Amino acid sequence: MKYGKSRELFARAENIIPGGVNSPVRAFKAVGSQPVFIDHAKGCRIFDVDGNEYIDYVGSWGPLILGHSHPEVVQAVREAAGRGTSYGAPCLAEIELAEIICEAIPSIEKVRMVSSGTEATMSALRLARAFTGRNKVIKFEGCYHGHADSFLIKAGSGLLTGGVVSSPGVPEQLAQDTLVAQYNDISSVEALYKEFGSEISAVIVEPIAGNMGLVLPDPNFLHYLRKISDMYGSLLIFDEVITGFRTRFGGFQDTVGIKPDLTTLGKIIGGGLPVGAYGGRKEIMDRVAPTGDVYQAGTLSGNPLAMAAGVATLNVLRDVEWYDRLEIMTYMLTSRLKTMLEEFDLYPCINRFGSMFCIFFTEEEVNSLEKVMTSDTEQYSRIFRRLLQEGVYLPPSQFEVCFMSCAHDLIDIDQTVEIFGRALE
Ligand code: KE4
């Protein structure tokens, strides 16, 4: 494949955009390469500016569950745009999307739209702190909740010594209010509650971890978080920005039978347009301005085009047979890839749930961040680059998740397996 135009655009972009990209992971640094610039996308295929075609397993990091340029989504956005791109005033589409979300996720009695997952989690944390009158929050190492200061905190030297900032510009004093536990490690949560229980406003967790690659929750991990939150009067926040409407029509919370106090959403509910949302129990949500006193606002919150794209996307997904199809296609692909890799004497751990999967180049069973770190990221990078050359577009980082879309079909699966074979030779 030729990448001349992409290289040219990347050099141009680097002059005026930090790192040449508007989000770091897109720069392909983690896989020792340079990004391809996309010209257009259709279904499960993306096409770069050099005319190269790829089978896409990134799906814009999750929103494109229907595939790119789905006709009903494009039509809905076109129609909405013809009526104006933003009003800064309420419109019907905001109610329509809110009603679908509240109907699909019973724990969400009221929901507020924002413009990104970061805004959603940032606002949910502020609300939890206001509602409980407490400042501390527990997050899990390896989970990502967007780039609000309180979440750019990594585990400190000792579990009970609070976190340390993971980015310059985040005030050190903020770190003392973010406690960092280990995913799937109940004792790490228990220790923090024992030490700080009365100061903890909330625990925020990705119910399926999708930012350290894919790590599934141990059977009783999430139930434990519900129980200990109730014991100490703190709130449980499920960050379902990835899992919302990904694993089922609604939240993963209904699969595991847990009602969090607050849920954050994004990605799929906007059908590829900028969106986020946070919602939960009425008594909590009614603390949000203007009903309550917890301030949060946004010029483009509930933007009519984003709402139209979200409503169109969720209306397609109401036919829940799509979820069966996604499950089957993803199972078929990952089981065939496992067999193929074994033929090359590679025995990776492939974690999968529904239409999300991740290939860790380690023979360990990956159920924690510690096990994630045993994966051979060099191997992943090498395979990433070969696959890109051959026409398969995986996430440019071992610590992200691959997404199947409703647009992938058996031919795409066959071609993907065949390309993997060529890439491994
Ligand atoms: P955004 O602000 O990127 O819309 O959402 C932040 C966020 C919140 N919660 C979870 C569980 C998330 O995964 C994300 C963002 N996901 C990353 C990819 N894993 C977005 C891609 C990027 O940062 O470029």
PDB file of C-alpha atoms in Angstrom, residues 195-421:
ATOM      1  CA  GLU A 195      -9.567   3.799  55.552  1.00  0.00           C
ATOM      2  CA  PHE A 196     -11.676   6.505  53.886  1.00  0.00           C
ATOM      3  CA  GLY A 197     -15.253   5.178  53.867  1.00  0.00           C
ATOM      4  CA  SER A 198     -16.994   8.235  55.289  1.00  0.00           C
ATOM      5  CA  GLU A 199     -15.198  10.500  52.799  1.00  0.00           C
ATOM      6  CA  ILE A 200     -15.994   8.555  49.626  1.00  0.00           C
ATOM      7  CA  SER A 201     -18.634  10.122  47.398  1.00  0.00           C
ATOM      8  CA  ALA A 202     -18.593   7.448  44.700  1.00  0.00           C
ATOM      9  CA  VAL A 203     -16.934   4.540  42.996  1.00  0.00           C
ATOM     10  CA  ILE A 204     -16.737   4.908  39.243  1.00  0.00           C
ATOM     11  CA  VAL A 205     -16.149   1.777  37.184  1.00  0.00           C
ATOM     12  CA  GLU A 206     -16.279   0.574  33.606  1.00  0.00           C
ATOM     13  CA  PRO A 207     -18.567  -2.449  34.088  1.00  0.00           C
ATOM     14  CA  ILE A 208     -16.542  -4.108  31.345  1.00  0.00           C
ATOM     15  CA  ALA A 209     -13.076  -2.561  31.221  1.00  0.00           C
ATOM     16  CA  GLY A 210     -12.372  -1.362  27.682  1.00  0.00           C
ATOM     17  CA  ASN A 211      -9.358   0.905  28.150  1.00  0.00           C
ATOM     18  CA  MET A 212      -6.740  -1.628  29.171  1.00  0.00           C
ATOM     19  CA  GLY A 213      -7.665  -3.806  26.265  1.00  0.00           C
ATOM     20  CA  LEU A 214     -10.777  -5.814  27.168  1.00  0.00           C
ATOM     21  CA  VAL A 215     -10.985  -7.124  30.739  1.00  0.00           C
ATOM     22  CA  LEU A 216     -14.210  -8.710  31.917  1.00  0.00           C
ATOM     23  CA  PRO A 217     -15.504  -8.274  35.469  1.00  0.00           C
ATOM     24  CA  ASP A 218     -15.228 -11.294  37.751  1.00  0.00           C
ATOM     25  CA  PRO A 219     -18.753 -12.608  38.526  1.00  0.00           C
ATOM     26  CA  ASN A 220     -19.141 -10.969  41.936  1.00  0.00           C
ATOM     27  CA  PHE A 221     -16.924  -7.896  41.463  1.00  0.00           C
ATOM     28  CA  LEU A 222     -19.654  -5.476  40.372  1.00  0.00           C
ATOM     29  CA  HIS A 223     -22.150  -6.869  42.892  1.00  0.00           C
ATOM     30  CA  TYR A 224     -19.573  -6.248  45.610  1.00  0.00           C
ATOM     31  CA  LEU A 225     -19.234  -2.613  44.498  1.00  0.00           C
ATOM     32  CA  ARG A 226     -23.011  -2.203  44.748  1.00  0.00           C
ATOM     33  CA  LYS A 227     -23.034  -3.724  48.220  1.00  0.00           C
ATOM     34  CA  ILE A 228     -20.147  -1.764  49.698  1.00  0.00           C
ATOM     35  CA  SER A 229     -21.441   1.495  48.167  1.00  0.00           C
ATOM     36  CA  ASP A 230     -24.742   0.925  49.973  1.00  0.00           C
ATOM     37  CA  MET A 231     -22.932   0.054  53.191  1.00  0.00           C
ATOM     38  CA  TYR A 232     -21.035   3.346  53.246  1.00  0.00           C
ATOM     39  CA  GLY A 233     -23.672   5.575  51.643  1.00  0.00           C
ATOM     40  CA  SER A 234     -21.546   6.360  48.591  1.00  0.00           C
ATOM     41  CA  LEU A 235     -22.821   6.281  45.025  1.00  0.00           C
ATOM     42  CA  LEU A 236     -22.026   3.660  42.406  1.00  0.00           C
ATOM     43  CA  ILE A 237     -21.341   5.143  38.957  1.00  0.00           C
ATOM     44  CA  PHE A 238     -21.257   2.804  35.959  1.00  0.00           C
ATOM     45  CA  ASP A 239     -19.288   4.387  33.166  1.00  0.00           C
ATOM     46  CA  GLU A 240     -21.117   2.817  30.213  1.00  0.00           C
ATOM     47  CA  VAL A 241     -19.701   5.166  27.601  1.00  0.00           C
ATOM     48  CA  ILE A 242     -18.406   2.087  25.768  1.00  0.00           C
ATOM     49  CA  THR A 243     -20.845  -0.600  26.948  1.00  0.00           C
ATOM     50  CA  GLY A 244     -24.057   1.449  26.681  1.00  0.00           C
ATOM     51  CA  PHE A 245     -26.110  -0.087  23.828  1.00  0.00           C
ATOM     52  CA  ARG A 246     -22.987  -2.022  22.790  1.00  0.00           C
ATOM     53  CA  THR A 247     -23.633  -5.307  24.568  1.00  0.00           C
ATOM     54  CA  ARG A 248     -27.430  -5.124  24.514  1.00  0.00           C
ATOM     55  CA  PHE A 249     -30.221  -2.616  23.859  1.00  0.00           C
ATOM     56  CA  GLY A 250     -29.583  -0.705  27.048  1.00  0.00           C
ATOM     57  CA  GLY A 251     -26.807  -1.028  29.571  1.00  0.00           C
ATOM     58  CA  PHE A 252     -24.534  -3.892  30.553  1.00  0.00           C
ATOM     59  CA  GLN A 253     -25.972  -3.178  34.026  1.00  0.00           C
ATOM     60  CA  ASP A 254     -29.171  -5.006  33.077  1.00  0.00           C
ATOM     61  CA  THR A 255     -27.154  -8.042  31.953  1.00  0.00           C
ATOM     62  CA  VAL A 256     -25.563  -8.285  35.406  1.00  0.00           C
ATOM     63  CA  GLY A 257     -28.721  -7.199  37.242  1.00  0.00           C
ATOM     64  CA  ILE A 258     -27.187  -4.230  39.031  1.00  0.00           C
ATOM     65  CA  LYS A 259     -28.740  -0.771  39.394  1.00  0.00           C
ATOM     66  CA  PRO A 260     -25.985   1.843  39.687  1.00  0.00           C
ATOM     67  CA  ASP A 261     -26.948   5.216  41.143  1.00  0.00           C
ATOM     68  CA  LEU A 262     -25.590   7.066  38.120  1.00  0.00           C
ATOM     69  CA  THR A 263     -24.689   5.933  34.612  1.00  0.00           C
ATOM     70  CA  THR A 264     -22.600   7.753  32.042  1.00  0.00           C
ATOM     71  CA  LEU A 265     -23.122   7.192  28.332  1.00  0.00           C
ATOM     72  CA  GLY A 266     -21.610   8.373  25.054  1.00  0.00           C
ATOM     73  CA  LYS A 267     -20.432   6.988  21.710  1.00  0.00           C
ATOM     74  CA  ILE A 268     -23.299   4.831  20.367  1.00  0.00           C
ATOM     75  CA  ILE A 269     -26.076   7.124  21.680  1.00  0.00           C
ATOM     76  CA  GLY A 270     -24.786   9.816  19.318  1.00  0.00           C
ATOM     77  CA  GLY A 271     -24.398   7.561  16.269  1.00  0.00           C
ATOM     78  CA  GLY A 272     -20.986   9.093  15.553  1.00  0.00           C
ATOM     79  CA  LEU A 273     -21.810  12.718  16.400  1.00  0.00           C
ATOM     80  CA  PRO A 274     -20.478  14.457  19.535  1.00  0.00           C
ATOM     81  CA  VAL A 275     -22.527  13.292  22.496  1.00  0.00           C
ATOM     82  CA  GLY A 276     -22.417  12.214  26.124  1.00  0.00           C
ATOM     83  CA  ALA A 277     -25.036  11.761  28.797  1.00  0.00           C
ATOM     84  CA  TYR A 278     -25.327  11.136  32.517  1.00  0.00           C
ATOM     85  CA  GLY A 279     -28.417   9.934  34.298  1.00  0.00           C
ATOM     86  CA  GLY A 280     -29.762   8.086  37.282  1.00  0.00           C
ATOM     87  CA  ARG A 281     -32.196   8.236  40.143  1.00  0.00           C
ATOM     88  CA  LYS A 282     -34.577  11.204  40.065  1.00  0.00           C
ATOM     89  CA  GLU A 283     -33.643  12.331  43.597  1.00  0.00           C
ATOM     90  CA  ILE A 284     -30.012  12.604  42.473  1.00  0.00           C
ATOM     91  CA  MET A 285     -30.614  14.072  39.016  1.00  0.00           C
ATOM     92  CA  ASP A 286     -32.959  16.720  40.419  1.00  0.00           C
ATOM     93  CA  ARG A 287     -29.916  18.236  42.104  1.00  0.00           C
ATOM     94  CA  VAL A 288     -28.691  19.315  38.640  1.00  0.00           C
ATOM     95  CA  ALA A 289     -29.330  22.943  37.635  1.00  0.00           C
ATOM     96  CA  PRO A 290     -31.725  24.483  36.960  1.00  0.00           C
ATOM     97  CA  THR A 291     -33.890  22.204  39.128  1.00  0.00           C
ATOM     98  CA  GLY A 292     -31.114  21.898  41.670  1.00  0.00           C
ATOM     99  CA  ASP A 293     -27.933  23.696  42.527  1.00  0.00           C
ATOM    100  CA  VAL A 294     -25.281  21.532  40.889  1.00  0.00           C
ATOM    101  CA  TYR A 295     -24.091  23.529  37.939  1.00  0.00           C
ATOM    102  CA  GLN A 296     -23.431  22.010  34.519  1.00  0.00           C
ATOM    103  CA  ALA A 297     -24.079  23.573  31.125  1.00  0.00           C
ATOM    104  CA  GLY A 298     -23.127  23.272  27.461  1.00  0.00           C
ATOM    105  CA  THR A 299     -23.666  25.293  24.303  1.00  0.00           C
ATOM    106  CA  LEU A 300     -24.137  22.189  22.160  1.00  0.00           C
ATOM    107  CA  SER A 301     -25.653  19.862  24.751  1.00  0.00           C
ATOM    108  CA  GLY A 302     -28.593  18.083  23.122  1.00  0.00           C
ATOM    109  CA  ASN A 303     -27.494  19.293  19.691  1.00  0.00           C
ATOM    110  CA  PRO A 304     -30.288  18.482  17.214  1.00  0.00           C
ATOM    111  CA  LEU A 305     -27.966  16.728  14.737  1.00  0.00           C
ATOM    112  CA  ALA A 306     -26.376  14.562  17.445  1.00  0.00           C
ATOM    113  CA  MET A 307     -29.816  13.769  18.823  1.00  0.00           C
ATOM    114  CA  ALA A 308     -31.091  12.840  15.357  1.00  0.00           C
ATOM    115  CA  ALA A 309     -28.113  10.551  14.762  1.00  0.00           C
ATOM    116  CA  GLY A 310     -28.569   8.961  18.187  1.00  0.00           C
ATOM    117  CA  VAL A 311     -32.307   8.406  17.798  1.00  0.00           C
ATOM    118  CA  ALA A 312     -31.817   6.914  14.315  1.00  0.00           C
ATOM    119  CA  THR A 313     -29.067   4.599  15.590  1.00  0.00           C
ATOM    120  CA  LEU A 314     -31.014   3.376  18.608  1.00  0.00           C
ATOM    121  CA  ASN A 315     -34.161   2.924  16.542  1.00  0.00           C
ATOM    122  CA  VAL A 316     -32.269   0.505  14.283  1.00  0.00           C
ATOM    123  CA  LEU A 317     -30.904  -1.315  17.335  1.00  0.00           C
ATOM    124  CA  ARG A 318     -34.419  -1.756  18.724  1.00  0.00           C
ATOM    125  CA  ASP A 319     -34.447  -4.831  16.481  1.00  0.00           C
ATOM    126  CA  VAL A 320     -32.435  -6.747  19.036  1.00  0.00           C
ATOM    127  CA  GLU A 321     -31.610  -9.472  16.541  1.00  0.00           C
ATOM    128  CA  TRP A 322     -28.692  -7.219  15.631  1.00  0.00           C
ATOM    129  CA  TYR A 323     -27.140  -8.157  18.970  1.00  0.00           C
ATOM    130  CA  ASP A 324     -27.432 -11.857  18.167  1.00  0.00           C
ATOM    131  CA  ARG A 325     -25.770 -11.216  14.815  1.00  0.00           C
ATOM    132  CA  LEU A 326     -22.979  -9.173  16.420  1.00  0.00           C
ATOM    133  CA  GLU A 327     -22.398 -11.953  18.955  1.00  0.00           C
ATOM    134  CA  ILE A 328     -22.232 -14.665  16.290  1.00  0.00           C
ATOM    135  CA  MET A 329     -19.998 -12.722  13.911  1.00  0.00           C
ATOM    136  CA  THR A 330     -17.578 -11.786  16.685  1.00  0.00           C
ATOM    137  CA  TYR A 331     -17.479 -15.347  17.999  1.00  0.00           C
ATOM    138  CA  MET A 332     -16.806 -16.666  14.500  1.00  0.00           C
ATOM    139  CA  LEU A 333     -14.017 -14.195  13.845  1.00  0.00           C
ATOM    140  CA  THR A 334     -12.250 -14.612  17.187  1.00  0.00           C
ATOM    141  CA  SER A 335     -12.447 -18.425  17.167  1.00  0.00           C
ATOM    142  CA  ARG A 336     -11.065 -18.550  13.608  1.00  0.00           C
ATOM    143  CA  LEU A 337      -8.309 -16.095  14.492  1.00  0.00           C
ATOM    144  CA  LYS A 338      -7.370 -18.179  17.531  1.00  0.00           C
ATOM    145  CA  THR A 339      -7.034 -21.259  15.334  1.00  0.00           C
ATOM    146  CA  MET A 340      -5.075 -19.324  12.736  1.00  0.00           C
ATOM    147  CA  LEU A 341      -2.686 -17.877  15.323  1.00  0.00           C
ATOM    148  CA  GLU A 342      -2.089 -21.312  16.822  1.00  0.00           C
ATOM    149  CA  GLU A 343      -1.016 -22.529  13.392  1.00  0.00           C
ATOM    150  CA  PHE A 344       1.776 -19.968  13.734  1.00  0.00           C
ATOM    151  CA  ASP A 345       2.543 -21.219  17.219  1.00  0.00           C
ATOM    152  CA  LEU A 346       1.001 -18.138  18.791  1.00  0.00           C
ATOM    153  CA  TYR A 347      -1.352 -18.722  21.745  1.00  0.00           C
ATOM    154  CA  PRO A 348      -2.689 -15.271  22.557  1.00  0.00           C
ATOM    155  CA  CYS A 349      -5.398 -14.546  25.082  1.00  0.00           C
ATOM    156  CA  ILE A 350      -8.384 -13.290  23.118  1.00  0.00           C
ATOM    157  CA  ASN A 351     -10.945 -11.686  25.415  1.00  0.00           C
ATOM    158  CA  ARG A 352     -14.392 -11.174  23.945  1.00  0.00           C
ATOM    159  CA  PHE A 353     -17.791 -10.014  25.075  1.00  0.00           C
ATOM    160  CA  GLY A 354     -20.572  -9.503  22.554  1.00  0.00           C
ATOM    161  CA  SER A 355     -19.121  -7.433  19.708  1.00  0.00           C
ATOM    162  CA  MET A 356     -16.007  -6.328  21.617  1.00  0.00           C
ATOM    163  CA  PHE A 357     -12.760  -8.265  21.524  1.00  0.00           C
ATOM    164  CA  CYS A 358      -9.076  -7.810  22.200  1.00  0.00           C
ATOM    165  CA  ILE A 359      -6.043  -9.924  21.279  1.00  0.00           C
ATOM    166  CA  PHE A 360      -3.416  -9.936  24.038  1.00  0.00           C
ATOM    167  CA  PHE A 361      -0.125 -11.513  23.008  1.00  0.00           C
ATOM    168  CA  THR A 362       0.328 -13.370  26.259  1.00  0.00           C
ATOM    169  CA  GLU A 363      -0.545 -16.942  27.189  1.00  0.00           C
ATOM    170  CA  GLU A 364      -1.865 -15.758  30.560  1.00  0.00           C
ATOM    171  CA  GLU A 365      -5.584 -15.478  31.159  1.00  0.00           C
ATOM    172  CA  VAL A 366      -6.031 -11.698  31.167  1.00  0.00           C
ATOM    173  CA  ASN A 367      -8.417 -10.754  33.990  1.00  0.00           C
ATOM    174  CA  SER A 368      -6.516  -7.860  35.556  1.00  0.00           C
ATOM    175  CA  LEU A 369      -4.283  -4.941  34.628  1.00  0.00           C
ATOM    176  CA  GLU A 370      -1.328  -6.896  35.991  1.00  0.00           C
ATOM    177  CA  LYS A 371      -2.011  -9.678  33.472  1.00  0.00           C
ATOM    178  CA  VAL A 372      -2.620  -7.105  30.693  1.00  0.00           C
ATOM    179  CA  MET A 373       0.901  -5.860  31.279  1.00  0.00           C
ATOM    180  CA  THR A 374       2.324  -9.298  30.463  1.00  0.00           C
ATOM    181  CA  SER A 375       1.155  -8.914  26.867  1.00  0.00           C
ATOM    182  CA  ASP A 376       3.822  -8.457  24.214  1.00  0.00           C
ATOM    183  CA  THR A 377       3.033  -4.991  22.875  1.00  0.00           C
ATOM    184  CA  GLU A 378       5.877  -5.227  20.375  1.00  0.00           C
ATOM    185  CA  GLN A 379       4.229  -8.278  18.843  1.00  0.00           C
ATOM    186  CA  TYR A 380       0.917  -6.441  18.758  1.00  0.00           C
ATOM    187  CA  SER A 381       2.546  -3.446  17.038  1.00  0.00           C
ATOM    188  CA  ARG A 382       4.253  -5.636  14.444  1.00  0.00           C
ATOM    189  CA  ILE A 383       0.998  -7.410  13.604  1.00  0.00           C
ATOM    190  CA  PHE A 384      -0.900  -4.116  13.607  1.00  0.00           C
ATOM    191  CA  ARG A 385       1.484  -2.701  10.988  1.00  0.00           C
ATOM    192  CA  ARG A 386       1.340  -5.823   8.802  1.00  0.00           C
ATOM    193  CA  LEU A 387      -2.453  -5.928   8.994  1.00  0.00           C
ATOM    194  CA  LEU A 388      -2.672  -2.272   8.045  1.00  0.00           C
ATOM    195  CA  GLN A 389      -0.492  -2.978   5.025  1.00  0.00           C
ATOM    196  CA  GLU A 390      -2.817  -5.817   4.045  1.00  0.00           C
ATOM    197  CA  GLY A 391      -6.102  -3.955   4.642  1.00  0.00           C
ATOM    198  CA  VAL A 392      -7.287  -4.613   8.202  1.00  0.00           C
ATOM    199  CA  TYR A 393      -7.565  -1.652  10.564  1.00  0.00           C
ATOM    200  CA  LEU A 394      -7.188  -2.632  14.250  1.00  0.00           C
ATOM    201  CA  PRO A 395      -6.962  -0.129  17.118  1.00  0.00           C
ATOM    202  CA  PRO A 396      -3.461   1.431  17.073  1.00  0.00           C
ATOM    203  CA  SER A 397      -2.852   0.376  20.674  1.00  0.00           C
ATOM    204  CA  GLN A 398      -2.844  -2.913  22.566  1.00  0.00           C
ATOM    205  CA  PHE A 399      -4.808  -1.183  25.304  1.00  0.00           C
ATOM    206  CA  GLU A 400      -7.912  -0.527  23.239  1.00  0.00           C
ATOM    207  CA  VAL A 401     -10.812  -2.717  22.150  1.00  0.00           C
ATOM    208  CA  CYS A 402     -11.770  -4.026  18.710  1.00  0.00           C
ATOM    209  CA  PHE A 403     -15.403  -3.507  17.734  1.00  0.00           C
ATOM    210  CA  MET A 404     -17.505  -5.553  15.321  1.00  0.00           C
ATOM    211  CA  SER A 405     -20.308  -3.657  13.587  1.00  0.00           C
ATOM    212  CA  CYS A 406     -23.673  -4.663  12.156  1.00  0.00           C
ATOM    213  CA  ALA A 407     -22.153  -3.968   8.730  1.00  0.00           C
ATOM    214  CA  HIS A 408     -19.509  -6.727   8.939  1.00  0.00           C
ATOM    215  CA  ASP A 409     -20.600  -9.852   7.049  1.00  0.00           C
ATOM    216  CA  LEU A 410     -19.244 -13.340   6.421  1.00  0.00           C
ATOM    217  CA  ILE A 411     -17.163 -12.132   3.480  1.00  0.00           C
ATOM    218  CA  ASP A 412     -15.494  -9.542   5.712  1.00  0.00           C
ATOM    219  CA  ILE A 413     -14.787 -12.218   8.309  1.00  0.00           C
ATOM    220  CA  ASP A 414     -13.286 -14.524   5.680  1.00  0.00           C
ATOM    221  CA  GLN A 415     -11.135 -11.711   4.287  1.00  0.00           C
ATOM    222  CA  THR A 416     -10.006 -10.683   7.770  1.00  0.00           C
ATOM    223  CA  VAL A 417      -8.877 -14.227   8.593  1.00  0.00           C
ATOM    224  CA  GLU A 418      -7.121 -14.518   5.242  1.00  0.00           C
ATOM    225  CA  ILE A 419      -5.352 -11.180   5.761  1.00  0.00           C
ATOM    226  CA  PHE A 420      -4.314 -12.228   9.262  1.00  0.00           C
ATOM    227  CA  GLY A 421      -2.756 -15.310   7.672  1.00  0.00           C
TER     228      GLY A 421
END
